[in-house]
Amino acid sequence: MAAGASAQGQDGHELTATLTQLNDSGASGTAWAMVDGNQVHIKVDTQGLLEGSPHAQHIHIGGQGVCPTGDMAGEDGILSTAEGAPAYGGVKVSLTEEPGKTDAGAALDVENFPAGASNNYERTITVDDALAQQIANGDGVVVVHGIDPDGSGEYDGDAKSSLDDSLPLEATAPAACGELEQAQMAMPEGGVETGGTSTAGMEYPGAVALGALALALGGAGFAANRLRTNR
Ligand SMILES: [Cu+2]
């Protein structure tokens, strides 16, 4: 966040997403992103995932820019990553932990993805101009992968991943999805007070709290504080 950029996202570069389950995974979450030039500061908080197995997570762009619906699943009833692609497009950013790479080539870098049932992911990622613009425009869809429909406690089964046939389908099928949308649309000035008429936009109460905190501290001080705590 550059000094002078509003923490409220009035420059149009702050985005939020509410992640909801796919494949009856029981997973959910929220995502928040701030695009500043070629830097994307992103947080993804997830719950309800399979504990102890890596959860690939990405920003997908393309397709219709939306999350898939269950009826896009094939005959097996499981929506694979490929079957969801007409909705959310391809992997553009891999949301790995350090030191993982963040390009599409790291889409299955299982060593560097969060592996908990609940995860609080945060990273600042450098992207090219086109990608920064697409994300800032609200074209990105956050997808978190890895499901355990048979309740075995691990990724298994005979069905193969649509991304890599050395992996089980369960390892890469999407567990949760959320569309990154421009936060200023969700949080008009005074949105907290008038929430009764705009609750549909209040997708991420935490972002409202952050905005209030930024106002209390002053935008520049807040930005500096944020940067120091980046990992
Ligand atoms: Cu993905």
Coordinates of C-alpha atoms and ligand atoms in Angstrom, one line a residue:
M1 CA 0.0 0.0 0.0
A2 CA 1.6 3.2 -1.1
A3 CA 1.5 6.2 1.2
G4 CA -1.6 8.1 0.1
A5 CA -3.4 5.1 -1.1
S6 CA -6.5 4.8 0.9
A7 CA -6.9 1.9 3.2
Q8 CA -10.5 2.0 2.4
G9 CA -9.8 1.1 -1.2
Q10 CA -11.2 4.3 -2.7
D11 CA -8.6 4.0 -5.4
G12 CA -10.3 0.8 -6.4
H13 CA -7.4 -1.5 -5.6
E14 CA -8.7 -3.2 -2.5
L15 CA -10.6 -6.4 -3.0
T16 CA -12.4 -9.0 -0.9
A17 CA -13.9 -12.4 -1.4
T18 CA -16.1 -14.7 0.6
L19 CA -15.1 -18.3 0.0
T20 CA -17.8 -20.9 0.0
Q21 CA -17.6 -24.7 -0.3
L22 CA -17.4 -26.7 -3.4
N23 CA -17.8 -30.5 -3.5
D24 CA -19.6 -30.5 -0.2
S25 CA -16.1 -30.0 1.4
G26 CA -17.5 -28.1 4.4
A27 CA -14.7 -25.5 3.8
S28 CA -15.2 -21.8 3.9
G29 CA -13.1 -18.7 4.2
T30 CA -12.4 -15.1 3.3
A31 CA -9.8 -13.4 1.1
W32 CA -8.6 -9.8 1.0
A33 CA -6.2 -8.3 -1.5
M34 CA -4.6 -4.9 -2.0
V35 CA -3.0 -4.2 -5.4
D36 CA -0.4 -1.5 -5.4
G37 CA 1.5 -1.2 -8.7
N38 CA 2.9 -4.7 -9.3
Q39 CA 2.6 -5.8 -5.7
V40 CA -0.4 -7.8 -4.6
H41 CA -0.7 -8.1 -0.8
I42 CA -3.1 -11.0 -0.2
K43 CA -4.6 -12.8 2.8
V44 CA -6.6 -16.0 2.6
D45 CA -8.2 -17.3 5.8
T46 CA -9.7 -20.7 5.5
Q47 CA -11.6 -23.2 7.8
G48 CA -13.0 -26.7 7.4
L49 CA -10.3 -28.2 5.3
L50 CA -8.7 -31.6 5.5
E51 CA -6.1 -31.4 8.3
G52 CA -2.6 -32.4 7.5
S53 CA -2.8 -32.4 3.7
P54 CA -1.5 -29.6 1.5
H55 CA -4.2 -27.3 0.0
A56 CA -3.1 -25.8 -3.2
Q57 CA -4.6 -22.3 -3.5
H58 CA -4.5 -19.9 -6.4
I59 CA -5.9 -16.8 -8.0
H60 CA -7.6 -18.1 -11.2
I61 CA -8.5 -15.7 -14.0
G62 CA -10.4 -16.3 -17.2
G63 CA -13.5 -18.1 -18.0
Q64 CA -16.5 -16.2 -16.7
G65 CA -14.6 -14.9 -13.6
V66 CA -17.0 -16.7 -11.3
C67 CA -17.1 -19.7 -9.0
P68 CA -18.5 -22.9 -10.6
T69 CA -21.7 -24.6 -9.7
G70 CA -22.1 -28.2 -8.6
D71 CA -23.9 -29.1 -11.8
M72 CA -20.6 -28.6 -13.7
A73 CA -19.3 -31.8 -12.1
G74 CA -18.9 -34.9 -14.3
E75 CA -20.6 -38.3 -13.9
D76 CA -18.6 -39.1 -10.8
G77 CA -20.3 -36.2 -9.0
I78 CA -17.0 -34.6 -8.1
L79 CA -16.2 -31.2 -9.6
S80 CA -12.6 -31.4 -10.7
T81 CA -10.4 -28.4 -11.2
A82 CA -10.7 -28.8 -15.0
E83 CA -14.5 -29.1 -14.9
G84 CA -14.6 -25.8 -13.0
A85 CA -12.3 -24.0 -15.4
P86 CA -15.0 -22.6 -17.7
A87 CA -16.2 -20.6 -14.6
Y88 CA -12.9 -19.5 -13.0
G89 CA -10.4 -19.9 -15.7
G90 CA -6.8 -21.0 -15.3
V91 CA -4.2 -20.6 -12.5
K92 CA -2.5 -17.2 -12.7
V93 CA -1.0 -16.8 -9.3
S94 CA 0.0 -19.7 -7.0
L95 CA -0.6 -18.7 -3.4
T96 CA 2.3 -20.5 -1.9
E97 CA 4.2 -19.9 1.4
E98 CA 7.8 -18.7 1.2
P99 CA 10.0 -19.8 -0.4
G100 CA 7.6 -21.1 -3.0
K101 CA 7.3 -19.5 -6.4
T102 CA 4.0 -17.8 -7.1
D103 CA 3.6 -18.2 -10.9
A104 CA 1.3 -20.7 -12.6
G105 CA 4.2 -23.2 -12.8
A106 CA 4.0 -23.5 -9.0
A107 CA 0.3 -24.5 -9.1
L108 CA 1.0 -27.9 -7.6
D109 CA 4.0 -27.0 -5.4
V110 CA 2.6 -29.1 -2.6
E111 CA 5.6 -28.5 -0.3
N112 CA 4.7 -24.8 0.0
F113 CA 1.0 -24.7 0.4
P114 CA -0.8 -24.5 3.8
A115 CA -1.8 -27.9 5.1
G116 CA -4.0 -27.2 8.1
A117 CA -7.8 -27.6 8.6
S118 CA -7.7 -23.8 9.2
N119 CA -5.1 -21.5 7.7
N120 CA -4.3 -17.8 7.9
Y121 CA -2.2 -17.2 4.8
E122 CA -0.6 -13.8 4.0
R123 CA 1.9 -12.9 1.4
T124 CA 3.0 -10.0 -0.8
I125 CA 3.4 -11.2 -4.4
T126 CA 4.9 -9.4 -7.4
V127 CA 2.9 -9.8 -10.6
D128 CA 3.2 -8.3 -14.1
D129 CA 1.3 -5.2 -15.2
A130 CA -1.5 -7.1 -17.0
L131 CA -2.1 -9.4 -14.1
A132 CA -2.1 -6.6 -11.5
Q133 CA -4.7 -4.8 -13.6
Q134 CA -6.9 -7.8 -13.9
I135 CA -6.8 -8.5 -10.2
A136 CA -7.5 -4.8 -9.4
N137 CA -10.4 -4.9 -11.8
G138 CA -12.0 -7.8 -9.9
D139 CA -11.3 -10.5 -12.4
G140 CA -9.6 -12.9 -10.0
V141 CA -11.2 -15.9 -8.3
V142 CA -9.6 -17.5 -5.3
V143 CA -9.8 -21.3 -5.3
V144 CA -8.6 -23.6 -2.5
H145 CA -8.1 -27.2 -3.5
G146 CA -8.0 -30.6 -1.7
I147 CA -11.1 -32.5 -0.5
D148 CA -11.8 -35.7 1.4
P149 CA -15.2 -36.8 0.3
D150 CA -14.7 -40.4 1.5
G151 CA -13.6 -39.2 5.0
S152 CA -10.5 -41.3 4.9
G153 CA -8.4 -38.5 6.4
E154 CA -6.1 -38.3 3.4
Y155 CA -6.1 -37.8 -0.4
D156 CA -6.7 -41.2 -1.9
G157 CA -8.9 -43.1 -4.3
D158 CA -8.5 -44.4 -7.8
A159 CA -9.7 -41.3 -9.6
K160 CA -6.8 -39.2 -10.9
S161 CA -6.3 -35.4 -10.7
S162 CA -7.3 -33.5 -13.8
L163 CA -4.1 -31.5 -13.3
D164 CA -1.6 -34.2 -12.7
D165 CA -2.4 -37.9 -13.0
S166 CA 0.2 -38.8 -10.4
L167 CA -2.1 -37.3 -7.8
P168 CA -5.5 -38.4 -6.7
L169 CA -8.5 -36.4 -7.8
E170 CA -9.1 -35.6 -4.1
A171 CA -5.8 -33.7 -3.9
T172 CA -6.7 -31.1 -6.5
A173 CA -10.5 -30.9 -6.7
P174 CA -11.6 -27.5 -5.4
A175 CA -12.7 -27.3 -1.8
A176 CA -13.7 -23.6 -1.7
C177 CA -14.0 -20.7 -4.0
G178 CA -14.6 -16.9 -3.8
E179 CA -14.7 -14.1 -6.4
L180 CA -12.4 -11.2 -5.6
E181 CA -14.5 -8.1 -5.9
Q182 CA -13.6 -4.4 -5.5
A183 CA -14.0 -3.6 -1.9
Q184 CA -15.2 0.0 -2.3
M185 CA -18.3 -1.4 -4.0
A186 CA -18.9 -3.5 -0.9
M187 CA -18.1 -0.8 1.6
P188 CA -19.5 2.6 0.6
E189 CA -18.6 5.5 2.9
G190 CA -21.0 5.1 5.9
G191 CA -21.6 1.5 4.9
V192 CA -21.4 0.4 8.5
E193 CA -24.2 2.7 9.6
T194 CA -26.4 2.0 6.6
G195 CA -25.6 -1.7 6.6
G196 CA -29.3 -2.5 7.0
T197 CA -29.8 -1.5 3.3
S198 CA -26.5 -2.9 1.9
T199 CA -25.9 -6.1 3.8
A200 CA -25.3 -7.9 0.6
G201 CA -22.1 -6.0 0.2
M202 CA -20.8 -6.6 3.7
E203 CA -18.9 -9.7 2.8
Y204 CA -15.9 -9.3 5.0
P205 CA -16.5 -7.6 8.3
G206 CA -12.8 -7.8 9.1
A207 CA -12.0 -5.5 6.2
V208 CA -14.3 -2.9 7.7
A209 CA -12.5 -3.2 11.0
L210 CA -9.2 -2.8 9.2
G211 CA -10.5 0.3 7.5
A212 CA -11.6 1.8 10.8
L213 CA -8.2 1.1 12.3
A214 CA -6.5 2.7 9.4
L215 CA -8.5 5.8 9.9
A216 CA -7.7 5.8 13.6
L217 CA -4.0 5.5 12.9
G218 CA -3.8 7.7 9.8
G219 CA -3.3 6.0 6.5
A220 CA 0.4 6.4 6.2
G221 CA 1.2 5.1 9.6
F222 CA -1.1 2.2 9.0
A223 CA 0.6 1.4 5.7
A224 CA 4.1 1.4 7.3
N225 CA 2.9 -0.8 10.1
R226 CA 1.4 -3.3 7.7
L227 CA 4.6 -3.5 5.6
R228 CA 6.7 -4.2 8.7
T229 CA 4.6 -7.1 9.6
N230 CA 4.6 -8.6 6.1
R231 CA 6.2 -12.0 5.9
Ligands
CU1 CU -6.6 -23.3 -8.2

